Structure formats: structure tokens, C-alpha cells
Amino acid sequence: MIYVGTKEQFYGLEQIIMDNYKFSSLNLIAKAATSLLPFLSSKPRKYLIFVGWGNNGAQGLALAQLIVKKNLGNNVKVVFCAPKLDFVARQTAANKHLTNLIIQQQKIDICYLDNSEYHEWLIECEEIIDCIFGLSFEGDMPENSQELITDINKSSKPILACDIPSGIVNDKENIPTVAIKATRTVTFFIYKTAFINYQIIPFLGKVYLTSLDFDQEKINEFCSEIIDNKIFVVNDVKIEPRPLVTNKGNYGKIMLFGSNNDYLNAGTIAANMAIQAGAGHLTWVIPQELRNYLVNTVLEMTYCDASDRSKILDLLEKVINVVIFGPGTGRTERTLNLLKLVLDNYEGRIVIDADGINVLTPELLRKLKNRAIITPHPQEFARLINKRLEIVLSERVALAKELANKYKIIVILKGYQTIITDGDLTYINSTGNPYMATPGMGDALTGLIASLCGQGYSNLMASYLGVYLHGFCGDLVAQTKKPVLATDVVNKIGNVIAQIINSSY
């Protein structure tokens, strides 16, 4: 898990690290520059590094020297991003020290912003490194800096941003003027609060996190002293191996309410995923008239006639410990009545998706206390809380936490960086890709989460673990196939679970 923090929290963390490891600011800058090297191109390139007068700029200056020293670039140029007199007057001590070293070595071409030479360099370079403002930026951006960032973005060259793209104010929802639109961002120690903001995310490119070769567990220990927002990025998971002496009854007895005439295979996808992910037993409740169409779609499960109310209630009372409700049931009166029946006659855990969410009322939500997981996409969530979609997208974390806390449920607000929260702890998923935006993908996720619940994970852990694994499968598939289908993810889950278990033990 990775902490998510504000600018001040990050600076506090830096100070704790320097105090504990007896590092100076210059030492930390050198480590930051070294940590950027693995994210450069594997082949020597013509690098153009834009540096500001602060310590973010100092990291860029240290990086320029390392590129030359290690022969990683066949041409390295540095642009000091202000007129010379202004730049010199505002330099930090570390920045000034590293500037003097570069000038003395005479191996790197430099220019200031009052020299138009950088326009030609922009055309000639093969990659740009942004070390202009970093996390320290706030207030009004000088007009010449705005023009510079606009020119950089127009260059269409690959851009690596150091810590955070310049122009982004970490603790604000919007970009005040302009910002670097990076191809990739290498950030240090923690995710910044801006990185979970949908309005900021398009400027980040792919985000990589580096702990500068410090132990990440130790970094997290330091974070716990100063970051109290209880928001974490899920960047890794573990799965416990099964004991040698066991049986399928230990891994969940699931009942699925899913599919209708219009969405026949929504339930098929959820059921197959639950089984493939390790569920011990699954009973699918479907109308008799659909059974002939669906009977061979999931070979490892049993069926229950939807009209056999007494059998359904008996199973719910005596056997079932996890319910999946909603995939493909339709937004109908029948779905509403069926959900009422389940909630009134079953006290166990339930995962509600799709049309199960669409028929939820405040009265039904109150019946979900301490046992339910709901998995809305943003539009479903907007309907559920009666807010406009744009409000949901701009306040995702706060609104998801509010609903989860109000009804004491787990809310999984799907999308890029899916949010998982119980109203107290919040997890931001780091896996998944846009090629997973295909039919049935939510059904697969629902089946996976229910399967994990049945295998003994808590509702919250099953939720963030399931979301992570779901996205991880999609990322693996996307390496060789695009788009990614729900069935691709279902077919991949067993391999992914084996990979994680085998790598952990």
C-alpha cells in the first residue's frame, strides 16, 4: 500500500527521512536523480532538461550530470526556466551548487529563458525532462513560464515529469493556468493528492513511484506519523495459499441472482469468474425457461428454479454465505421484489451490482448495514445519490466515503483508479486500463469479489483485492490483445492467482 499525501505532508516526510538517515538536502537530491535513471530510454537519446530555481530543478541538474557521466545521452542540454538575473536571484543553495558544477564541467549546453536558443533545442531533442516547478508551485505563473510550457506541450516529444508535472498545484482541484502534459511521471515516496483527481490525471501520463532505494515499509512507517487521511493506493497484494487439508466447503457457498431474456450471459460471466477464482460452490437462481439456454455455460455449478421460492429461502437460511445480486436481472419490478425477498430472509454477505443497484431505495440500503458491497459505475452512483454525473466525477472519494459511512457498507466506485471504501479506510486501485471498457466487465468483477468473500476475506479486503486482481488480469491481456473482453479476464484469473501465490511464498 502507498500513502496519498498533500504537499506539506510530503515535505514533512522528506524531513523525517533526512533526520532518520542523516541525509542533507543535497544527498536526497542526488538519490532522487539516481532513481530517475531507470525510467530513461534504454538507448542514448538527445535529452532536453528544463529546470527551475528550486530543488526540483536541482534534481534535473543532478540528473543531467548523471546522464553524461554514464553515457546515457548522446546530447544533453539544460534550459534554466527564467531570465538569468531572475533565476540566479531565486535559486536554492542546492540548485546554485549544482549549476556551478555544470558550468565548470562545460560538458552540457545551457541557456536561460531570455535566450531564444531553446526553441531550436526543442526541435532537435528526442526526449524532454520536466524539472521546472515540481511540488512547490503555487500562486501566479509568470507569463514567460506559461509560454514555455505551452511550447513544450506543442513539441509532441516524450516528456518525463520529475515528481509532478510542472503547473499542477497538488492540493487544488483544477490547473490554474497551464501544466506540462507528461508522457510519464516519476514520483517520490507517496502518491500526491492530485494524482487521484480526474481533472489532473490526463496530465500525468503513466505514473511510476520510486522510494529512492529506501525500504518502502519504513517509508510507510514514517508516513503513518504525519498522514492521517486513511487513503491508500493499492500497488501490490498477497494471496494466502490453501492448507493441505481442506475441502470445497471452506471456500464459499454462493447464490447468484442474475440474467434475464435481454442479458442472458451477464450471470454466466459472473458465475464463471466466481468459480475460476476459487469459489467452493455456486447455485444460480434462474427462471426455468432460461435454463435450457444457460445450462452448459457454467459446468461446475448447480441451478435453482427461480419459481421455487421455498427452496430458495431454505438455501438462503441454511446453506448460502454469499449472495451475488443484479448482473443482468433488468431494472424491473421483479428485480426489486426479488431483492426485497433476499434481504428480508437472508442475513449474510451480499454483493450488489448493475440492476440490483438501480432498484436500491433508502429503505433497502438500510438493510445492507455491515454486510453489503455495492459496485456502481459513475452513472449508477449518480442516480443512487441523486447528483449530477459531473459532480460525482469531481468528488469521487468524498461522495463514495459519505455513502459508505451513512449505510455502513462497502462502496466500489468503478472507473479509472477505482475507489474502494468503507467510509473510514479508502483504497485507490492502480491496475486496469481503458481497453477493459467492454461489455460484461462489471459482471466479472462482481463474481470475483463474491468468490473472495466466500473464501474468507473480509468485505473490504475482498473488495480491494478483487478490484486489483481484475485490473491486473486486464493489464496482462492488454499486453498482447486489445480490446480486453470480460471472458479474457475470466480465463486469466486462475493464472494470476497462481502467479501471486507463487511469488509470495
Short mmCIF file of C-alpha atoms in Angstrom, two decimals:
data_model
loop_
_atom_site.label_atom_id
_atom_site.label_comp_id
_atom_site.label_asym_id
_atom_site.label_seq_id
_atom_site.Cartn_x
_atom_site.Cartn_y
_atom_site.Cartn_z
CA MET A 1 0.00 0.00 0.00
CA ILE A 2 1.16 3.51 -0.79
CA TYR A 3 0.07 6.59 1.13
CA VAL A 4 -1.56 9.57 -0.60
CA GLY A 5 -0.49 12.95 0.72
CA THR A 6 -0.54 16.72 0.40
CA LYS A 7 2.40 18.97 -0.35
CA GLU A 8 3.01 19.76 3.31
CA GLN A 9 2.79 16.09 4.26
CA PHE A 10 5.35 15.24 1.59
CA TYR A 11 7.74 17.91 2.85
CA GLY A 12 7.24 16.61 6.38
CA LEU A 13 8.07 13.11 5.18
CA GLU A 14 11.23 14.36 3.46
CA GLN A 15 12.35 15.96 6.71
CA ILE A 16 11.71 12.76 8.68
CA ILE A 17 13.73 10.78 6.13
CA MET A 18 16.63 13.23 6.26
CA ASP A 19 16.60 13.22 10.07
CA ASN A 20 16.46 9.42 10.35
CA TYR A 21 19.07 8.68 7.71
CA LYS A 22 21.28 11.70 8.45
CA PHE A 23 20.88 12.95 4.90
CA SER A 24 21.35 16.51 3.73
CA SER A 25 19.04 18.06 1.18
CA LEU A 26 21.80 17.67 -1.41
CA ASN A 27 22.16 13.96 -0.60
CA LEU A 28 18.42 13.45 -1.11
CA ILE A 29 18.51 15.35 -4.40
CA ALA A 30 21.33 13.11 -5.62
CA LYS A 31 19.35 9.97 -4.70
CA ALA A 32 16.26 11.35 -6.44
CA ALA A 33 18.27 11.98 -9.61
CA THR A 34 19.75 8.48 -9.50
CA SER A 35 16.29 6.98 -9.04
CA LEU A 36 15.16 8.62 -12.30
CA LEU A 37 17.76 6.80 -14.40
CA PRO A 38 15.82 3.50 -14.80
CA PHE A 39 12.92 5.46 -16.30
CA LEU A 40 15.00 6.91 -19.12
CA SER A 41 15.19 5.34 -22.56
CA SER A 42 17.35 2.23 -22.81
CA LYS A 43 19.11 3.81 -25.79
CA PRO A 44 21.15 7.05 -25.62
CA ARG A 45 18.99 9.98 -26.65
CA LYS A 46 19.12 13.71 -27.11
CA TYR A 47 17.76 14.97 -23.79
CA LEU A 48 16.47 18.47 -23.13
CA ILE A 49 16.06 19.16 -19.42
CA PHE A 50 14.02 22.14 -18.23
CA VAL A 51 14.95 23.19 -14.68
CA GLY A 52 13.53 25.71 -12.26
CA TRP A 53 15.31 27.51 -9.43
CA GLY A 54 14.15 25.18 -6.63
CA ASN A 55 15.10 21.68 -5.55
CA ASN A 56 13.03 20.10 -8.31
CA GLY A 57 15.29 21.96 -10.71
CA ALA A 58 18.30 20.79 -8.71
CA GLN A 59 17.19 17.20 -9.30
CA GLY A 60 17.17 17.93 -13.02
CA LEU A 61 20.69 19.37 -12.85
CA ALA A 62 21.96 16.32 -10.95
CA LEU A 63 20.25 14.07 -13.50
CA ALA A 64 21.91 15.90 -16.39
CA GLN A 65 25.34 15.20 -14.88
CA LEU A 66 24.50 11.53 -14.34
CA ILE A 67 23.32 11.10 -17.94
CA VAL A 68 26.61 12.49 -19.22
CA LYS A 69 28.74 10.58 -16.70
CA LYS A 70 27.08 7.24 -17.53
CA ASN A 71 26.91 7.91 -21.29
CA LEU A 72 23.14 7.54 -21.31
CA GLY A 73 22.63 10.51 -23.60
CA ASN A 74 24.45 11.47 -26.77
CA ASN A 75 23.44 15.09 -26.33
CA VAL A 76 22.24 16.75 -23.12
CA LYS A 77 21.05 20.34 -22.91
CA VAL A 78 19.64 22.28 -19.95
CA VAL A 79 17.27 25.24 -20.05
CA PHE A 80 17.10 27.41 -16.91
CA CYS A 81 13.46 28.41 -16.87
CA ALA A 82 13.64 32.12 -16.12
CA PRO A 83 15.65 35.12 -17.32
CA LYS A 84 19.19 34.81 -15.95
CA LEU A 85 19.09 37.58 -13.34
CA ASP A 86 15.74 36.42 -12.01
CA PHE A 87 16.83 32.79 -11.92
CA VAL A 88 20.08 33.49 -10.06
CA ALA A 89 18.28 35.64 -7.50
CA ARG A 90 15.78 32.87 -6.64
CA GLN A 91 18.00 29.77 -6.66
CA THR A 92 18.07 27.47 -3.66
CA ALA A 93 21.51 26.63 -2.27
CA ALA A 94 21.45 23.13 -3.75
CA ASN A 95 20.36 24.45 -7.12
CA LYS A 96 23.14 27.05 -7.14
CA HIS A 97 25.74 24.43 -6.17
CA LEU A 98 24.74 22.07 -8.98
CA THR A 99 24.51 24.91 -11.51
CA ASN A 100 28.12 25.87 -10.73
CA LEU A 101 29.26 22.26 -11.23
CA ILE A 102 27.62 22.10 -14.67
CA ILE A 103 29.12 25.44 -15.72
CA GLN A 104 32.59 24.33 -14.56
CA GLN A 105 32.42 20.97 -16.33
CA GLN A 106 31.46 22.56 -19.67
CA LYS A 107 30.04 19.26 -20.94
CA ILE A 108 26.39 20.32 -21.05
CA ASP A 109 24.95 23.12 -23.16
CA ILE A 110 22.86 25.59 -21.14
CA CYS A 111 20.70 28.61 -21.78
CA TYR A 112 18.31 30.85 -19.85
CA LEU A 113 14.79 31.83 -20.80
CA ASP A 114 15.89 35.20 -22.11
CA ASN A 115 17.81 33.31 -24.80
CA SER A 116 15.57 32.03 -27.60
CA GLU A 117 18.02 29.25 -28.42
CA TYR A 118 15.84 26.74 -26.55
CA HIS A 119 13.30 26.88 -29.41
CA GLU A 120 15.80 25.16 -31.71
CA TRP A 121 16.69 22.70 -28.95
CA LEU A 122 13.02 21.74 -28.64
CA ILE A 123 13.02 20.75 -32.30
CA GLU A 124 16.31 18.81 -32.08
CA CYS A 125 15.73 16.90 -28.85
CA GLU A 126 14.33 13.36 -28.63
CA GLU A 127 13.05 13.49 -25.06
CA ILE A 128 12.14 16.23 -22.58
CA ILE A 129 12.60 16.07 -18.81
CA ASP A 130 10.44 18.43 -16.75
CA CYS A 131 12.06 19.69 -13.54
CA ILE A 132 10.67 23.23 -13.60
CA PHE A 133 8.43 23.67 -10.56
CA GLY A 134 7.69 20.31 -9.02
CA LEU A 135 5.57 20.19 -5.90
CA SER A 136 6.50 23.68 -4.73
CA PHE A 137 4.45 25.50 -7.37
CA GLU A 138 1.69 27.80 -6.18
CA GLY A 139 0.44 31.32 -6.87
CA ASP A 140 0.58 33.03 -10.26
CA MET A 141 2.69 31.54 -13.00
CA PRO A 142 4.89 34.08 -14.86
CA GLU A 143 3.75 34.71 -18.39
CA ASN A 144 7.06 33.55 -19.87
CA SER A 145 6.69 30.23 -17.96
CA GLN A 146 3.19 29.79 -19.37
CA GLU A 147 4.53 30.34 -22.89
CA LEU A 148 7.38 27.90 -22.24
CA ILE A 149 5.06 25.12 -21.01
CA THR A 150 2.77 25.69 -23.98
CA ASP A 151 5.75 25.35 -26.34
CA ILE A 152 6.89 22.15 -24.58
CA ASN A 153 3.45 20.58 -24.91
CA LYS A 154 3.23 21.55 -28.58
CA SER A 155 6.55 19.84 -29.29
CA SER A 156 4.88 16.39 -29.17
CA LYS A 157 8.09 14.94 -27.72
CA PRO A 158 8.02 12.31 -24.94
CA ILE A 159 8.06 14.10 -21.58
CA LEU A 160 9.19 12.67 -18.25
CA ALA A 161 7.96 14.73 -15.29
CA CYS A 162 10.02 14.68 -12.12
CA ASP A 163 7.72 14.11 -9.09
CA ILE A 164 4.74 16.04 -10.55
CA PRO A 165 4.20 17.80 -13.90
CA SER A 166 5.01 21.50 -13.63
CA GLY A 167 1.99 23.79 -13.37
CA ILE A 168 -0.09 21.39 -11.25
CA VAL A 169 -0.89 22.70 -7.77
CA ASN A 170 -1.05 19.48 -5.81
CA ASP A 171 -3.75 20.46 -3.34
CA LYS A 172 -6.10 22.19 -5.77
CA GLU A 173 -8.80 20.56 -7.88
CA ASN A 174 -8.01 22.48 -11.07
CA ILE A 175 -4.94 23.55 -13.00
CA PRO A 176 -4.78 27.35 -12.54
CA THR A 177 -3.23 28.19 -15.91
CA VAL A 178 -1.25 25.62 -17.91
CA ALA A 179 0.66 22.48 -17.00
CA ILE A 180 3.11 20.08 -18.57
CA LYS A 181 1.29 17.16 -20.20
CA ALA A 182 3.68 14.35 -19.36
CA THR A 183 4.10 11.00 -21.06
CA ARG A 184 5.12 9.55 -17.71
CA THR A 185 5.58 10.89 -14.20
CA VAL A 186 8.11 9.51 -11.72
CA THR A 187 7.03 10.46 -8.22
CA PHE A 188 8.79 10.01 -4.90
CA PHE A 189 7.74 8.07 -1.76
CA ILE A 190 3.96 8.68 -1.89
CA TYR A 191 1.20 9.37 -4.36
CA LYS A 192 0.27 13.04 -4.41
CA THR A 193 -3.34 14.06 -3.82
CA ALA A 194 -3.52 15.48 -7.35
CA PHE A 195 -2.91 12.01 -8.77
CA ILE A 196 -6.42 10.80 -7.85
CA ASN A 197 -8.14 13.85 -9.36
CA TYR A 198 -9.86 13.12 -12.69
CA GLN A 199 -9.17 16.66 -13.92
CA ILE A 200 -5.44 16.25 -13.26
CA ILE A 201 -4.91 12.62 -14.29
CA PRO A 202 -4.70 13.32 -18.08
CA PHE A 203 -1.57 15.43 -17.44
CA LEU A 204 0.32 12.67 -15.61
CA GLY A 205 0.78 10.01 -18.26
CA LYS A 206 1.79 6.70 -16.68
CA VAL A 207 2.74 7.20 -13.04
CA TYR A 208 5.70 5.39 -11.51
CA LEU A 209 6.60 5.52 -7.84
CA THR A 210 10.13 5.23 -6.50
CA SER A 211 11.26 5.07 -2.88
CA LEU A 212 14.80 6.15 -3.81
CA ASP A 213 16.11 2.73 -2.67
CA PHE A 214 14.81 3.30 0.85
CA ASP A 215 12.74 0.46 2.28
CA GLN A 216 9.10 1.19 1.34
CA GLU A 217 7.81 -0.40 4.55
CA LYS A 218 9.97 2.02 6.52
CA ILE A 219 8.72 4.90 4.39
CA ASN A 220 5.14 3.83 5.17
CA GLU A 221 6.01 3.76 8.85
CA PHE A 222 7.19 7.36 8.61
CA CYS A 223 4.04 8.24 6.64
CA SER A 224 1.84 6.90 9.43
CA GLU A 225 3.27 9.58 11.72
CA ILE A 226 2.11 12.52 9.59
CA ILE A 227 -0.55 11.35 7.07
CA ASP A 228 -3.92 10.64 8.64
CA ASN A 229 -6.36 10.78 5.67
CA LYS A 230 -6.60 6.94 5.54
CA ILE A 231 -6.35 6.93 1.73
CA PHE A 232 -4.04 4.36 0.17
CA VAL A 233 -3.09 3.28 -3.33
CA VAL A 234 -3.18 -0.49 -3.80
CA ASN A 235 0.01 -1.28 -5.70
CA ASP A 236 0.57 -4.86 -4.60
CA VAL A 237 -1.39 -7.69 -2.98
CA LYS A 238 -0.81 -11.08 -1.37
CA ILE A 239 -2.99 -14.18 -1.50
CA GLU A 240 -2.71 -16.84 1.16
CA PRO A 241 -2.04 -20.38 -0.15
CA ARG A 242 -4.58 -23.01 0.77
CA PRO A 243 -3.76 -25.50 3.54
CA LEU A 244 -3.09 -29.10 2.54
CA VAL A 245 -6.07 -30.48 4.43
CA THR A 246 -9.14 -28.71 3.13
CA ASN A 247 -12.35 -29.13 1.12
CA LYS A 248 -14.54 -27.08 -1.19
CA GLY A 249 -16.93 -26.25 1.63
CA ASN A 250 -14.29 -23.93 3.05
CA TYR A 251 -14.36 -21.64 0.02
CA GLY A 252 -17.84 -20.25 -0.11
CA LYS A 253 -21.40 -21.28 -0.83
CA ILE A 254 -22.60 -18.62 -3.24
CA MET A 255 -26.05 -17.95 -4.63
CA LEU A 256 -26.33 -15.94 -7.84
CA PHE A 257 -29.38 -13.95 -8.89
CA GLY A 258 -28.56 -12.89 -12.43
CA SER A 259 -29.63 -12.81 -16.12
CA ASN A 260 -32.92 -12.29 -17.89
CA ASN A 261 -34.06 -12.61 -21.50
CA ASP A 262 -32.23 -9.43 -22.52
CA TYR A 263 -29.00 -10.11 -20.63
CA LEU A 264 -28.67 -13.88 -20.77
CA ASN A 265 -24.94 -14.11 -20.24
CA ALA A 266 -24.38 -11.46 -17.56
CA GLY A 267 -24.90 -14.19 -14.98
CA THR A 268 -22.73 -16.57 -17.00
CA ILE A 269 -19.78 -14.21 -16.76
CA ALA A 270 -20.24 -13.59 -13.02
CA ALA A 271 -20.67 -17.30 -12.30
CA ASN A 272 -17.67 -18.39 -14.35
CA MET A 273 -15.49 -15.77 -12.70
CA ALA A 274 -16.57 -16.82 -9.20
CA ILE A 275 -15.73 -20.46 -9.98
CA GLN A 276 -12.45 -19.68 -11.78
CA ALA A 277 -11.36 -17.53 -8.83
CA GLY A 278 -11.87 -20.39 -6.40
CA ALA A 279 -15.44 -20.42 -5.07
CA GLY A 280 -16.29 -23.76 -3.48
CA HIS A 281 -19.91 -23.95 -4.57
CA LEU A 282 -22.28 -21.79 -6.60
CA THR A 283 -26.04 -22.03 -7.12
CA TRP A 284 -27.57 -19.96 -9.91
CA VAL A 285 -31.21 -18.95 -9.47
CA ILE A 286 -32.77 -18.60 -12.93
CA PRO A 287 -36.22 -18.96 -14.48
CA GLN A 288 -36.89 -22.45 -15.82
CA GLU A 289 -37.41 -21.09 -19.34
CA LEU A 290 -33.82 -19.79 -19.42
CA ARG A 291 -32.24 -22.92 -18.06
CA ASN A 292 -32.05 -24.71 -21.39
CA TYR A 293 -30.10 -21.78 -22.83
CA LEU A 294 -27.71 -21.46 -19.89
CA VAL A 295 -27.28 -24.97 -18.56
CA ASN A 296 -23.93 -25.62 -20.27
CA THR A 297 -22.46 -22.15 -19.87
CA VAL A 298 -21.05 -22.87 -16.40
CA LEU A 299 -20.26 -26.56 -15.98
CA GLU A 300 -19.09 -26.50 -12.35
CA MET A 301 -22.24 -25.19 -10.71
CA THR A 302 -25.82 -26.07 -9.75
CA TYR A 303 -29.12 -24.42 -10.64
CA CYS A 304 -32.26 -23.47 -8.76
CA ASP A 305 -35.60 -22.69 -10.39
CA ALA A 306 -36.46 -19.05 -9.72
CA SER A 307 -40.09 -20.02 -9.16
CA ASP A 308 -39.19 -22.44 -6.35
CA ARG A 309 -39.44 -19.90 -3.55
CA SER A 310 -39.34 -22.43 -0.71
CA LYS A 311 -36.08 -23.95 -1.98
CA ILE A 312 -34.51 -20.52 -2.42
CA LEU A 313 -35.45 -19.48 1.12
CA ASP A 314 -34.26 -22.80 2.55
CA LEU A 315 -30.86 -22.42 0.85
CA LEU A 316 -30.55 -18.80 1.96
CA GLU A 317 -31.32 -19.76 5.54
CA LYS A 318 -29.25 -22.93 5.88
CA VAL A 319 -26.52 -23.04 3.23
CA ILE A 320 -25.60 -19.84 1.45
CA ASN A 321 -22.99 -17.46 2.91
CA VAL A 322 -22.55 -15.06 -0.04
CA VAL A 323 -25.13 -13.70 -2.49
CA ILE A 324 -24.46 -12.11 -5.87
CA PHE A 325 -27.40 -9.96 -6.91
CA GLY A 326 -28.06 -7.92 -10.03
CA PRO A 327 -25.98 -8.86 -13.09
CA GLY A 328 -28.42 -8.82 -15.99
CA THR A 329 -31.60 -9.03 -13.91
CA GLY A 330 -33.14 -5.95 -15.52
CA ARG A 331 -34.35 -2.72 -13.97
CA THR A 332 -37.82 -4.09 -13.23
CA GLU A 333 -40.40 -4.55 -10.50
CA ARG A 334 -39.46 -8.22 -10.43
CA THR A 335 -35.83 -7.33 -9.61
CA LEU A 336 -36.95 -5.02 -6.83
CA ASN A 337 -39.27 -7.61 -5.30
CA LEU A 338 -36.63 -10.32 -5.56
CA LEU A 339 -34.07 -8.13 -3.78
CA LYS A 340 -36.59 -7.40 -1.02
CA LEU A 341 -37.18 -11.14 -0.64
CA VAL A 342 -33.45 -11.83 -0.31
CA LEU A 343 -32.78 -9.03 2.17
CA ASP A 344 -35.77 -9.96 4.34
CA ASN A 345 -34.84 -13.64 4.51
CA TYR A 346 -31.06 -13.70 4.44
CA GLU A 347 -28.66 -12.11 6.91
CA GLY A 348 -25.34 -12.91 5.26
CA ARG A 349 -22.99 -11.10 2.92
CA ILE A 350 -24.20 -9.78 -0.41
CA VAL A 351 -22.52 -8.22 -3.46
CA ILE A 352 -24.91 -5.99 -5.43
CA ASP A 353 -24.19 -4.90 -8.98
CA ALA A 354 -25.90 -3.43 -12.04
CA ASP A 355 -29.71 -3.56 -11.85
CA GLY A 356 -29.51 -4.56 -8.21
CA ILE A 357 -28.05 -1.10 -7.61
CA ASN A 358 -30.58 0.55 -9.88
CA VAL A 359 -33.51 -0.62 -7.74
CA LEU A 360 -31.97 0.28 -4.37
CA THR A 361 -34.01 2.61 -2.17
CA PRO A 362 -33.05 4.26 1.14
CA GLU A 363 -35.11 1.59 2.92
CA LEU A 364 -33.20 -1.23 1.20
CA LEU A 365 -29.86 0.48 1.74
CA ARG A 366 -30.53 0.49 5.48
CA LYS A 367 -30.95 -3.28 5.34
CA LEU A 368 -27.44 -3.66 3.94
CA LYS A 369 -25.67 -2.48 7.11
CA ASN A 370 -22.38 -4.26 7.84
CA ARG A 371 -22.84 -6.95 5.19
CA ALA A 372 -23.01 -5.49 1.70
CA ILE A 373 -20.72 -4.48 -1.14
CA ILE A 374 -22.13 -2.36 -3.96
CA THR A 375 -20.26 -1.88 -7.23
CA PRO A 376 -21.70 1.09 -9.15
CA HIS A 377 -20.14 2.75 -12.16
CA PRO A 378 -20.30 6.58 -12.00
CA GLN A 379 -23.66 6.88 -13.76
CA GLU A 380 -25.29 4.32 -11.47
CA PHE A 381 -23.74 6.04 -8.48
CA ALA A 382 -25.02 9.43 -9.64
CA ARG A 383 -28.56 8.03 -9.86
CA LEU A 384 -28.24 6.37 -6.48
CA ILE A 385 -27.25 9.55 -4.64
CA ASN A 386 -29.27 11.89 -6.90
CA LYS A 387 -26.38 14.04 -8.05
CA ARG A 388 -25.15 15.08 -11.49
CA LEU A 389 -22.53 12.89 -13.10
CA GLU A 390 -20.00 15.74 -13.29
CA ILE A 391 -20.30 16.24 -9.53
CA VAL A 392 -19.65 12.54 -8.95
CA LEU A 393 -16.58 12.59 -11.18
CA SER A 394 -15.11 15.66 -9.47
CA GLU A 395 -15.79 14.48 -5.89
CA ARG A 396 -15.42 10.72 -6.20
CA VAL A 397 -13.60 9.97 -2.96
CA ALA A 398 -15.70 12.23 -0.73
CA LEU A 399 -19.04 11.05 -2.12
CA ALA A 400 -18.14 7.36 -2.03
CA LYS A 401 -16.96 7.70 1.58
CA GLU A 402 -20.12 9.58 2.52
CA LEU A 403 -22.45 6.88 1.19
CA ALA A 404 -20.38 4.04 2.65
CA ASN A 405 -20.30 5.68 6.06
CA LYS A 406 -24.01 6.55 6.03
CA TYR A 407 -25.18 2.98 5.41
CA LYS A 408 -22.16 1.07 6.79
CA ILE A 409 -21.47 -0.70 3.51
CA ILE A 410 -18.54 -1.11 1.13
CA VAL A 411 -18.76 1.16 -1.92
CA ILE A 412 -16.74 0.30 -5.01
CA LEU A 413 -16.98 3.27 -7.36
CA LYS A 414 -15.71 1.85 -10.64
CA GLY A 415 -13.64 3.57 -13.30
CA TYR A 416 -10.03 4.53 -13.79
CA GLN A 417 -8.47 4.32 -10.32
CA THR A 418 -11.50 2.54 -8.90
CA ILE A 419 -12.32 3.67 -5.36
CA ILE A 420 -12.97 1.14 -2.61
CA THR A 421 -14.14 2.47 0.76
CA ASP A 422 -15.96 1.53 3.95
CA GLY A 423 -16.37 5.20 4.85
CA ASP A 424 -13.25 5.17 7.02
CA LEU A 425 -10.48 3.49 5.03
CA THR A 426 -10.25 4.27 1.31
CA TYR A 427 -8.26 2.38 -1.30
CA ILE A 428 -7.41 3.59 -4.80
CA ASN A 429 -6.75 0.84 -7.32
CA SER A 430 -3.64 1.06 -9.50
CA THR A 431 -4.39 -1.65 -12.08
CA GLY A 432 -6.59 -1.75 -15.16
CA ASN A 433 -6.62 0.04 -18.50
CA PRO A 434 -9.07 1.71 -20.91
CA TYR A 435 -9.21 -1.37 -23.16
CA MET A 436 -11.22 -3.08 -20.42
CA ALA A 437 -14.19 -0.81 -21.14
CA THR A 438 -16.16 -3.66 -22.74
CA PRO A 439 -19.47 -5.45 -22.05
CA GLY A 440 -19.65 -7.75 -19.04
CA MET A 441 -16.54 -6.44 -17.32
CA GLY A 442 -18.50 -5.37 -14.25
CA ASP A 443 -20.16 -8.79 -14.07
CA ALA A 444 -16.72 -10.39 -13.97
CA LEU A 445 -15.63 -8.08 -11.16
CA THR A 446 -18.76 -8.88 -9.14
CA GLY A 447 -18.17 -12.62 -9.46
CA LEU A 448 -14.55 -12.23 -8.42
CA ILE A 449 -15.33 -10.18 -5.31
CA ALA A 450 -18.07 -12.59 -4.22
CA SER A 451 -15.69 -15.50 -4.70
CA LEU A 452 -13.11 -13.87 -2.43
CA CYS A 453 -15.78 -13.16 0.19
CA GLY A 454 -16.70 -16.84 0.13
CA GLN A 455 -13.06 -17.79 0.62
CA GLY A 456 -12.92 -15.95 3.92
CA TYR A 457 -11.69 -12.47 3.12
CA SER A 458 -13.44 -9.56 4.83
CA ASN A 459 -15.77 -7.48 2.69
CA LEU A 460 -13.27 -4.64 2.49
CA MET A 461 -10.27 -6.84 1.72
CA ALA A 462 -12.22 -8.93 -0.80
CA SER A 463 -13.18 -5.67 -2.50
CA TYR A 464 -9.77 -4.09 -2.92
CA LEU A 465 -8.14 -7.44 -3.63
CA GLY A 466 -10.77 -8.29 -6.24
CA VAL A 467 -10.53 -4.91 -7.96
CA TYR A 468 -6.73 -5.17 -8.07
CA LEU A 469 -6.75 -8.72 -9.47
CA HIS A 470 -9.42 -7.83 -12.03
CA GLY A 471 -7.34 -4.92 -13.34
CA PHE A 472 -4.13 -6.94 -13.19
CA CYS A 473 -5.69 -9.62 -15.42
CA GLY A 474 -6.77 -6.90 -17.84
CA ASP A 475 -3.28 -5.42 -17.92
CA LEU A 476 -1.72 -8.79 -18.72
CA VAL A 477 -4.21 -9.47 -21.51
CA ALA A 478 -3.71 -5.96 -22.94
CA GLN A 479 -0.02 -6.67 -23.49
CA THR A 480 -0.95 -8.93 -26.41
CA LYS A 481 -4.64 -8.25 -27.13
CA LYS A 482 -6.77 -5.12 -27.35
CA PRO A 483 -9.58 -4.61 -26.53
CA VAL A 484 -9.83 -6.80 -23.43
CA LEU A 485 -13.05 -8.80 -23.09
CA ALA A 486 -14.69 -9.95 -19.88
CA THR A 487 -14.11 -13.56 -20.91
CA ASP A 488 -10.40 -12.78 -21.34
CA VAL A 489 -10.25 -11.66 -17.72
CA VAL A 490 -12.23 -14.69 -16.53
CA ASN A 491 -9.86 -17.03 -18.36
CA LYS A 492 -6.79 -15.26 -16.96
CA ILE A 493 -7.74 -15.07 -13.26
CA GLY A 494 -6.51 -18.54 -12.28
CA ASN A 495 -3.08 -17.87 -13.78
CA VAL A 496 -2.84 -14.53 -11.99
CA ILE A 497 -3.80 -16.01 -8.62
CA ALA A 498 -1.18 -18.74 -9.08
CA GLN A 499 1.43 -16.14 -10.03
CA ILE A 500 0.75 -14.06 -6.92
CA ILE A 501 0.70 -17.05 -4.57
CA ASN A 502 3.91 -18.47 -6.05
CA SER A 503 5.72 -15.11 -5.88
CA SER A 504 4.76 -14.56 -2.24
CA TYR A 505 5.70 -17.90 -0.71
#
